[in-house]
JSON list of C-alpha atoms in Angstrom, two decimals:
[
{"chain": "A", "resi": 1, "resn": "UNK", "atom": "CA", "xyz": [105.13, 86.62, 127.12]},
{"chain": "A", "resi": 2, "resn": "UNK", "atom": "CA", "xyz": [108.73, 88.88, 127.26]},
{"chain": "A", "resi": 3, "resn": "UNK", "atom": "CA", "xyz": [109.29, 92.42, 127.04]},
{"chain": "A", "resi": 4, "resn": "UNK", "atom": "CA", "xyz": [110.97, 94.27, 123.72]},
{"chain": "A", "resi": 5, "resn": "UNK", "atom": "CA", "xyz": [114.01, 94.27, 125.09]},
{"chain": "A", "resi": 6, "resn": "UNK", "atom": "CA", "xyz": [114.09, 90.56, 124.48]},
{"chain": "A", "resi": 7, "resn": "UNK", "atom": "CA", "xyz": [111.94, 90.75, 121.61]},
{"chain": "A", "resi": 8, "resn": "UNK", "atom": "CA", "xyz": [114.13, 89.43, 118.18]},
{"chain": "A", "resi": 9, "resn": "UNK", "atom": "CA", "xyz": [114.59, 92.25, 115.67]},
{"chain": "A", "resi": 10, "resn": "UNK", "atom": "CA", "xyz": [112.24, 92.01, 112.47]},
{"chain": "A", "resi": 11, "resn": "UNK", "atom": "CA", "xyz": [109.33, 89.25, 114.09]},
{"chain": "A", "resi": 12, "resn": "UNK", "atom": "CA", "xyz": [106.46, 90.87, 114.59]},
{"chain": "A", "resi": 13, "resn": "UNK", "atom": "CA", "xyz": [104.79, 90.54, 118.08]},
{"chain": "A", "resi": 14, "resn": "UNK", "atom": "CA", "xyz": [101.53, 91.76, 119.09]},
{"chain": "A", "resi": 15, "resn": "UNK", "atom": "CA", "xyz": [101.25, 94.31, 122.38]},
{"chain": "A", "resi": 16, "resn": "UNK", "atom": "CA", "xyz": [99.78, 92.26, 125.14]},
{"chain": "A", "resi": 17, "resn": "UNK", "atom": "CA", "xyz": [100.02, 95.18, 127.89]},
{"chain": "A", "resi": 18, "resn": "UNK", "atom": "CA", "xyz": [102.18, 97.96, 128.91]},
{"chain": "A", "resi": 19, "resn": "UNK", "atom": "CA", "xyz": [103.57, 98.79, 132.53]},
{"chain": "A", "resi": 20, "resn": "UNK", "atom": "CA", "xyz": [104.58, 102.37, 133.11]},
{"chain": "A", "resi": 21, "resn": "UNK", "atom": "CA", "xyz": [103.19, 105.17, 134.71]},
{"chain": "A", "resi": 22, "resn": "UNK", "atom": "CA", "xyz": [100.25, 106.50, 133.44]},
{"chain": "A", "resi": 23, "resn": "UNK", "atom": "CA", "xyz": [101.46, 109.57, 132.14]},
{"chain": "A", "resi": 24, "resn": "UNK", "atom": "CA", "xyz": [104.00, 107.30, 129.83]},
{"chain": "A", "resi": 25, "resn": "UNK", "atom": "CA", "xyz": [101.31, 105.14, 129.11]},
{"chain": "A", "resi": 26, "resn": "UNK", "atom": "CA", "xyz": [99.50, 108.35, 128.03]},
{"chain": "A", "resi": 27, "resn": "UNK", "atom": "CA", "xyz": [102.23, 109.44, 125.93]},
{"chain": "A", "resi": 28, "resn": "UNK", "atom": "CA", "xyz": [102.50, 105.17, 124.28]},
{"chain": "A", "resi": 29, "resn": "UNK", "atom": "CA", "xyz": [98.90, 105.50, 123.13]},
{"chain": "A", "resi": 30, "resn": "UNK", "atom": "CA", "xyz": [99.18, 109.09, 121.53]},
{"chain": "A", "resi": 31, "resn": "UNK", "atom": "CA", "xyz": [101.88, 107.25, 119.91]},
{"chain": "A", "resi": 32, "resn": "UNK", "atom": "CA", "xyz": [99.44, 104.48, 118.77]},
{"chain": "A", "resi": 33, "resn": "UNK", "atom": "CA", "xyz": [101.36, 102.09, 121.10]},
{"chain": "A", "resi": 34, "resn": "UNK", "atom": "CA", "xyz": [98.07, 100.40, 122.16]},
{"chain": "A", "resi": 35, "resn": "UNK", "atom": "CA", "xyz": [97.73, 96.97, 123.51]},
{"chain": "A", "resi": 36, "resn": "UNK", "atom": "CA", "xyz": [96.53, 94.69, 120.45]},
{"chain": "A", "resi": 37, "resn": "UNK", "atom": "CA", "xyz": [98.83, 96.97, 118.37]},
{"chain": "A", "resi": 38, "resn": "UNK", "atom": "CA", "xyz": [101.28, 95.02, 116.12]},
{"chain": "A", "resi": 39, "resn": "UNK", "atom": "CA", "xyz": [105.17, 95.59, 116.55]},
{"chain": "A", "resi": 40, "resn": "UNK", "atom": "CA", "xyz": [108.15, 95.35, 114.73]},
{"chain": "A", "resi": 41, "resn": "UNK", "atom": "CA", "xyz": [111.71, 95.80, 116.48]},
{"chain": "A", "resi": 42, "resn": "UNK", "atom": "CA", "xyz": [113.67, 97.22, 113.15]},
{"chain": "A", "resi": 43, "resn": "UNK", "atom": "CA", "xyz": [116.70, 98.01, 114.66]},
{"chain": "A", "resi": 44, "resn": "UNK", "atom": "CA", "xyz": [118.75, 98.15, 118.32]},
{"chain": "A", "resi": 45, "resn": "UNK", "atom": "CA", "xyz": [121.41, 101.09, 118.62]},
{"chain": "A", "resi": 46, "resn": "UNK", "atom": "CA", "xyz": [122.80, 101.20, 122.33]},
{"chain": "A", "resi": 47, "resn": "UNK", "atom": "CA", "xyz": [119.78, 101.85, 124.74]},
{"chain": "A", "resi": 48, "resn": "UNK", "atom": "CA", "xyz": [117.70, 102.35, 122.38]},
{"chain": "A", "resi": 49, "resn": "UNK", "atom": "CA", "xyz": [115.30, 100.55, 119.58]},
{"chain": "A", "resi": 50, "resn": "UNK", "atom": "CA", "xyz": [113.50, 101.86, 116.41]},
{"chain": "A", "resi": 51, "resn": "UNK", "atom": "CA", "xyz": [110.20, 100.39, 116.56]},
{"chain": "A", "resi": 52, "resn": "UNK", "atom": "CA", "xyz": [107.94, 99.73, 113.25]},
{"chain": "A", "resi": 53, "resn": "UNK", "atom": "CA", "xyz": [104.24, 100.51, 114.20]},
{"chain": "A", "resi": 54, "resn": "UNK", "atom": "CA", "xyz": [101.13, 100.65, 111.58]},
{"chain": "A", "resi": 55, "resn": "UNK", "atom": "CA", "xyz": [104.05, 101.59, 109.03]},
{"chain": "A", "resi": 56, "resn": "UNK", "atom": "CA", "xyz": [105.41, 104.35, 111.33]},
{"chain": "A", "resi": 57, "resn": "UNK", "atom": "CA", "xyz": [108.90, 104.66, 112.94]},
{"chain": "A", "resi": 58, "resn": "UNK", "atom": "CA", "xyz": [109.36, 105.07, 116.65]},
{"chain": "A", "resi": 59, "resn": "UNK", "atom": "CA", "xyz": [112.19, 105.54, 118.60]},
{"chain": "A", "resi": 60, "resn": "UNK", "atom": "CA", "xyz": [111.84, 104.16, 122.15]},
{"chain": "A", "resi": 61, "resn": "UNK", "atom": "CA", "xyz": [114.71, 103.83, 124.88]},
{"chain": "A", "resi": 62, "resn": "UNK", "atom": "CA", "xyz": [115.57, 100.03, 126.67]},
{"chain": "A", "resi": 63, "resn": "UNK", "atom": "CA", "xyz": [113.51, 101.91, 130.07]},
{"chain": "A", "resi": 64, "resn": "UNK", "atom": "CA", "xyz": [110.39, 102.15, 128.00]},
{"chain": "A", "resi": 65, "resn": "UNK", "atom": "CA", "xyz": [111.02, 98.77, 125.83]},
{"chain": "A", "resi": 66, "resn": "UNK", "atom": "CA", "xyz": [110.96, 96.94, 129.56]},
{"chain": "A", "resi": 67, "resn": "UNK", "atom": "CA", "xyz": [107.67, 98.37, 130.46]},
{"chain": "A", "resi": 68, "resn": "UNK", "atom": "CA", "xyz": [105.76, 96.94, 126.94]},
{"chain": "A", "resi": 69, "resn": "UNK", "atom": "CA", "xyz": [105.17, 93.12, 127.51]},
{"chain": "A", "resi": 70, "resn": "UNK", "atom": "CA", "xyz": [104.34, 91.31, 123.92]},
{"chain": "A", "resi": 71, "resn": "UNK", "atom": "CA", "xyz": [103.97, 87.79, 122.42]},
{"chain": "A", "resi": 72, "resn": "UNK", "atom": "CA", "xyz": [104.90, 86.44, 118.66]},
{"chain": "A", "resi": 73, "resn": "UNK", "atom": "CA", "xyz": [101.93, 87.18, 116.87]},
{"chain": "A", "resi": 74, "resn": "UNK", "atom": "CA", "xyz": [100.28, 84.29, 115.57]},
{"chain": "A", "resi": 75, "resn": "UNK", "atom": "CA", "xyz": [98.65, 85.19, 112.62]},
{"chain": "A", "resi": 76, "resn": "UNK", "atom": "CA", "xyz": [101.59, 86.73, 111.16]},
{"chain": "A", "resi": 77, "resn": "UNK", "atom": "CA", "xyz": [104.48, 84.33, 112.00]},
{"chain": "A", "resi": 78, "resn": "UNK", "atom": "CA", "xyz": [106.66, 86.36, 109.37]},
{"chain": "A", "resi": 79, "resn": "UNK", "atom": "CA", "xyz": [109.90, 87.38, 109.05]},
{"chain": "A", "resi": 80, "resn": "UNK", "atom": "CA", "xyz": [110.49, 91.02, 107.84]},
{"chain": "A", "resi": 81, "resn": "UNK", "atom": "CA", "xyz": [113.87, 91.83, 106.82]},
{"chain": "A", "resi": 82, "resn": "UNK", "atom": "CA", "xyz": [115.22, 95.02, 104.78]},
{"chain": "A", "resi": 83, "resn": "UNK", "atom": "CA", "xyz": [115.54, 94.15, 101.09]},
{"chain": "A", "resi": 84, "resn": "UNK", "atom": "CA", "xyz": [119.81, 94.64, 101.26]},
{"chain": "A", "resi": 85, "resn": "UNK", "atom": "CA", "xyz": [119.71, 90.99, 103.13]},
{"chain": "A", "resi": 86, "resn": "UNK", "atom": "CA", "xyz": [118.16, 89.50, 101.08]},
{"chain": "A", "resi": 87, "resn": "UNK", "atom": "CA", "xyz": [120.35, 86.64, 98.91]},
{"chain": "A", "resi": 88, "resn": "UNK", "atom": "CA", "xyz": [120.03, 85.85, 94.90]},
{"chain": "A", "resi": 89, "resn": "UNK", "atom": "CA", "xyz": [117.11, 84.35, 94.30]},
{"chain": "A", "resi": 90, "resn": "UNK", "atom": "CA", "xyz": [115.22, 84.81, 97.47]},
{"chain": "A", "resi": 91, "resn": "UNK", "atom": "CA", "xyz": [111.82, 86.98, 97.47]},
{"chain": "A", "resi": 92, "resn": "UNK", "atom": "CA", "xyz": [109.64, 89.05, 99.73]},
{"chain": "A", "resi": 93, "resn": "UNK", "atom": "CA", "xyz": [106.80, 91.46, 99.41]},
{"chain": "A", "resi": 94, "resn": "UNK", "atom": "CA", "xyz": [107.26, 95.03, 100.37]},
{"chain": "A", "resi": 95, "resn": "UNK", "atom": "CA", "xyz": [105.95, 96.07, 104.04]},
{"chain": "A", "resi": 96, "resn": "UNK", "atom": "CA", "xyz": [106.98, 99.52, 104.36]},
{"chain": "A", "resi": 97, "resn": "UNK", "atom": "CA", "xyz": [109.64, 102.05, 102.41]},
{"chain": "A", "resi": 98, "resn": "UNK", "atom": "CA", "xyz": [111.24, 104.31, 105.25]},
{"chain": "A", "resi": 99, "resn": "UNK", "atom": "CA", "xyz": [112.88, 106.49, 102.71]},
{"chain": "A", "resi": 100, "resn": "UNK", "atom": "CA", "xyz": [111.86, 110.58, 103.62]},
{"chain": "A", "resi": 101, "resn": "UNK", "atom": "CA", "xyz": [110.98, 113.26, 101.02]},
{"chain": "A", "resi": 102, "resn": "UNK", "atom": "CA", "xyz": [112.19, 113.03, 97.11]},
{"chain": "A", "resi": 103, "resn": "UNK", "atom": "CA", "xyz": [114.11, 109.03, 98.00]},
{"chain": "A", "resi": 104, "resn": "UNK", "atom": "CA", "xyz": [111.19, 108.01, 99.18]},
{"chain": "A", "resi": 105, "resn": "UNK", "atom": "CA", "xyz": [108.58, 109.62, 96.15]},
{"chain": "A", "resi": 106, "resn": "UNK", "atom": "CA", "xyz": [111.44, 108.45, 93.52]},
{"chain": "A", "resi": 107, "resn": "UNK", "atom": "CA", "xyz": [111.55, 104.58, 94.53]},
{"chain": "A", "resi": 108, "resn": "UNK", "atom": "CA", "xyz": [107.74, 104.22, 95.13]},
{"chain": "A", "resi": 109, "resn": "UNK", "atom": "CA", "xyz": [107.58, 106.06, 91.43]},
{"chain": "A", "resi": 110, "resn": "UNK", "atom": "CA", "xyz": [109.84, 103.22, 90.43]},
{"chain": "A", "resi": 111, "resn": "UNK", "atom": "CA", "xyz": [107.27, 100.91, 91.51]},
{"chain": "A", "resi": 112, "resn": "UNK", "atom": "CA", "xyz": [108.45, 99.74, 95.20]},
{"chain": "A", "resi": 113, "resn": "UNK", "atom": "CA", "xyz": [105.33, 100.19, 96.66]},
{"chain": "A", "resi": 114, "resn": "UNK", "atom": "CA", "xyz": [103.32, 98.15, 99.49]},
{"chain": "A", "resi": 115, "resn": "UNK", "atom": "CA", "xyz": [102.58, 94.96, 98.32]},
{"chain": "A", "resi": 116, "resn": "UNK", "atom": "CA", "xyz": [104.57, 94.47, 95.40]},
{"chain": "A", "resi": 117, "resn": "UNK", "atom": "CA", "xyz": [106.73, 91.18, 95.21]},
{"chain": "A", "resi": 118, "resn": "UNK", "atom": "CA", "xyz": [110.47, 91.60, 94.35]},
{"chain": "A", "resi": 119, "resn": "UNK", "atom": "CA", "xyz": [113.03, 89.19, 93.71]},
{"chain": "A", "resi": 120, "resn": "UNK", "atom": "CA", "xyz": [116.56, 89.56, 93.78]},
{"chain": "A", "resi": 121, "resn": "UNK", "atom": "CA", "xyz": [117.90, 89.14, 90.49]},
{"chain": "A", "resi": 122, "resn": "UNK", "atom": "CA", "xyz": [121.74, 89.98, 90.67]},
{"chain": "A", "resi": 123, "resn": "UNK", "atom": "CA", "xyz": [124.50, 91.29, 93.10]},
{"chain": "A", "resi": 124, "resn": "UNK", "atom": "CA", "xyz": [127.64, 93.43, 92.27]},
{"chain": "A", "resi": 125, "resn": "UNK", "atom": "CA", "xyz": [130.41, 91.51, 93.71]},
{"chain": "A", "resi": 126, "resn": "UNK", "atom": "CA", "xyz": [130.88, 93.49, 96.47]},
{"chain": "A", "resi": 127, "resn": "UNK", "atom": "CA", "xyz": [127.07, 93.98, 96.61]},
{"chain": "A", "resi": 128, "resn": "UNK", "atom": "CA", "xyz": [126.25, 97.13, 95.82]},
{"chain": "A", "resi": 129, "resn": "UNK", "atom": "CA", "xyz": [124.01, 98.10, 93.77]},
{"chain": "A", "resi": 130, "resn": "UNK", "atom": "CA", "xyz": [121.30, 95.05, 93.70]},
{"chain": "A", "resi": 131, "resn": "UNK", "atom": "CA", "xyz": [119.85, 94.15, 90.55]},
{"chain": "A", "resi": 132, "resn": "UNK", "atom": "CA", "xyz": [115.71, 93.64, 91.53]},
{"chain": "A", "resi": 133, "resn": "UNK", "atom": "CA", "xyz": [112.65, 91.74, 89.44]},
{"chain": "A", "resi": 134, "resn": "UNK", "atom": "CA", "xyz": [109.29, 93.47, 89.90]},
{"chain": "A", "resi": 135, "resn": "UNK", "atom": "CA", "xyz": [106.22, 94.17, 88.38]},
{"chain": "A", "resi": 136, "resn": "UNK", "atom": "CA", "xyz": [107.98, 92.34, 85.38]},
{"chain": "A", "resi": 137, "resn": "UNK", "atom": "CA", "xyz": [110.78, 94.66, 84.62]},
{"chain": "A", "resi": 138, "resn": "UNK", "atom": "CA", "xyz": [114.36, 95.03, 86.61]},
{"chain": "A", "resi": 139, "resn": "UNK", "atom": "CA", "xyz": [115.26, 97.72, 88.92]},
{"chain": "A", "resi": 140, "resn": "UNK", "atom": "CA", "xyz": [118.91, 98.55, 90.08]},
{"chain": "A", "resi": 141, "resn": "UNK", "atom": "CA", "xyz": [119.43, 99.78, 93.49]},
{"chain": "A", "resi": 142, "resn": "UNK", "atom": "CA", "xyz": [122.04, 100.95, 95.63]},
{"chain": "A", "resi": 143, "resn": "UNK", "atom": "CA", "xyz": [122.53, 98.92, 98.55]},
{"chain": "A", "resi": 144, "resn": "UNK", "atom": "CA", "xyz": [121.71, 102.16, 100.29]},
{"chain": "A", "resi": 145, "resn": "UNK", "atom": "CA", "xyz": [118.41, 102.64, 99.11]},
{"chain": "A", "resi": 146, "resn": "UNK", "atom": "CA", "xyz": [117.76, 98.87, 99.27]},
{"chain": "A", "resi": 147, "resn": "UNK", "atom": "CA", "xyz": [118.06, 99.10, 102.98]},
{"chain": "A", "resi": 148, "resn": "UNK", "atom": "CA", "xyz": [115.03, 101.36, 103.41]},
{"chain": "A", "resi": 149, "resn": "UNK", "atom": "CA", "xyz": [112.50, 99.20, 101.94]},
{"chain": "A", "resi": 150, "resn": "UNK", "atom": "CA", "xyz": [111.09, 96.56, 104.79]},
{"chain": "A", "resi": 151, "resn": "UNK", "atom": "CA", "xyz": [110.14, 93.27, 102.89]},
{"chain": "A", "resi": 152, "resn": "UNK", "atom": "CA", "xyz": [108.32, 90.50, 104.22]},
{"chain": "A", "resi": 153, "resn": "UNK", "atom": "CA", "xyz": [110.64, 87.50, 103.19]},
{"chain": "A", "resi": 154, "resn": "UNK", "atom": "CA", "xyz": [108.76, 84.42, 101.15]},
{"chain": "A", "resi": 155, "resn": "UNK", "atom": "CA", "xyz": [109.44, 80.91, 102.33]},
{"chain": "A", "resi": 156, "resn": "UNK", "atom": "CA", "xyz": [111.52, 78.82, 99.63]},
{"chain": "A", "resi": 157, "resn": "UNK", "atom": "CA", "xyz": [110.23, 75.88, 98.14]}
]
């Protein structure tokens, strides 16, 4: 078992307890920050960490992160990744688009939505946009608006 401050970024873990005060504990499971719960670190910015929960986005500080002990979780030993690292040819299924408002409306209308496989097709040279395969049709993106889509990476043959 470790905390999330030692957790890697985009493994999921599973909450195994949490050890704060109660009224911080209070505040966690309002949040849906529940032991059982599973966990994605998405991104570290100084103190503090963007957390991936049940397909919502939580900001927690490195204080808080200390206090939530986790392990890997075992049924889901997958790697999630934002689409914009993913390489030519590699493929993933979509977890979660982060986009807000009218981005968010106009790439799941484009037919990123949970579930759906992608592959990476092309790459400008200096990688933006990112030519995508899905649904049996290709999709250019910009870089941009690759990074808000959370894709579960496929393991290569």
């Amino acid at each position: 078992m470790e905390t999330l401050t030692q957790a890697k970024q985009n493994l999921v873990y599973q909450i195994e307890k949490i050890q704060a005060a109660d009224s911080t504990k209070l505040h966690l499971q309002n949040l849906g920050v529940v032991a059982g719960s599973r966990v994605v670190v998405i991104n570290r910015t100084g103190n503090n960490a963007i957390l991936l929960l049940k397909n919502n986005r939580i900001a927690v500080s490195r204080e808080i992160l200390s206090q939530i002990w986790v392990k890997k979780s075992e049924t889901t030993a997958e790697s999630w990744t934002s689409l914009d690292h993913l390489s030519v040819g590699q493929s993933g299924t979509v977890v979660a688009i982060h986009g807000q408002g009218a981005v968010r409306r106009r790439l799941m209308d484009m037919g990123l939505t949970k579930n759906v496989r992608v592959t990476i097709r092309k790459l400008a040279p200096l990688g933006d946009p990112i030519e995508l395969t899905l649904r049996g049709y290709e999709l250019t993106l910009r870089k941009s608006e690759a990074a808000l889509i959370l894709v579960q990476k496929e393991e290569e043959a």
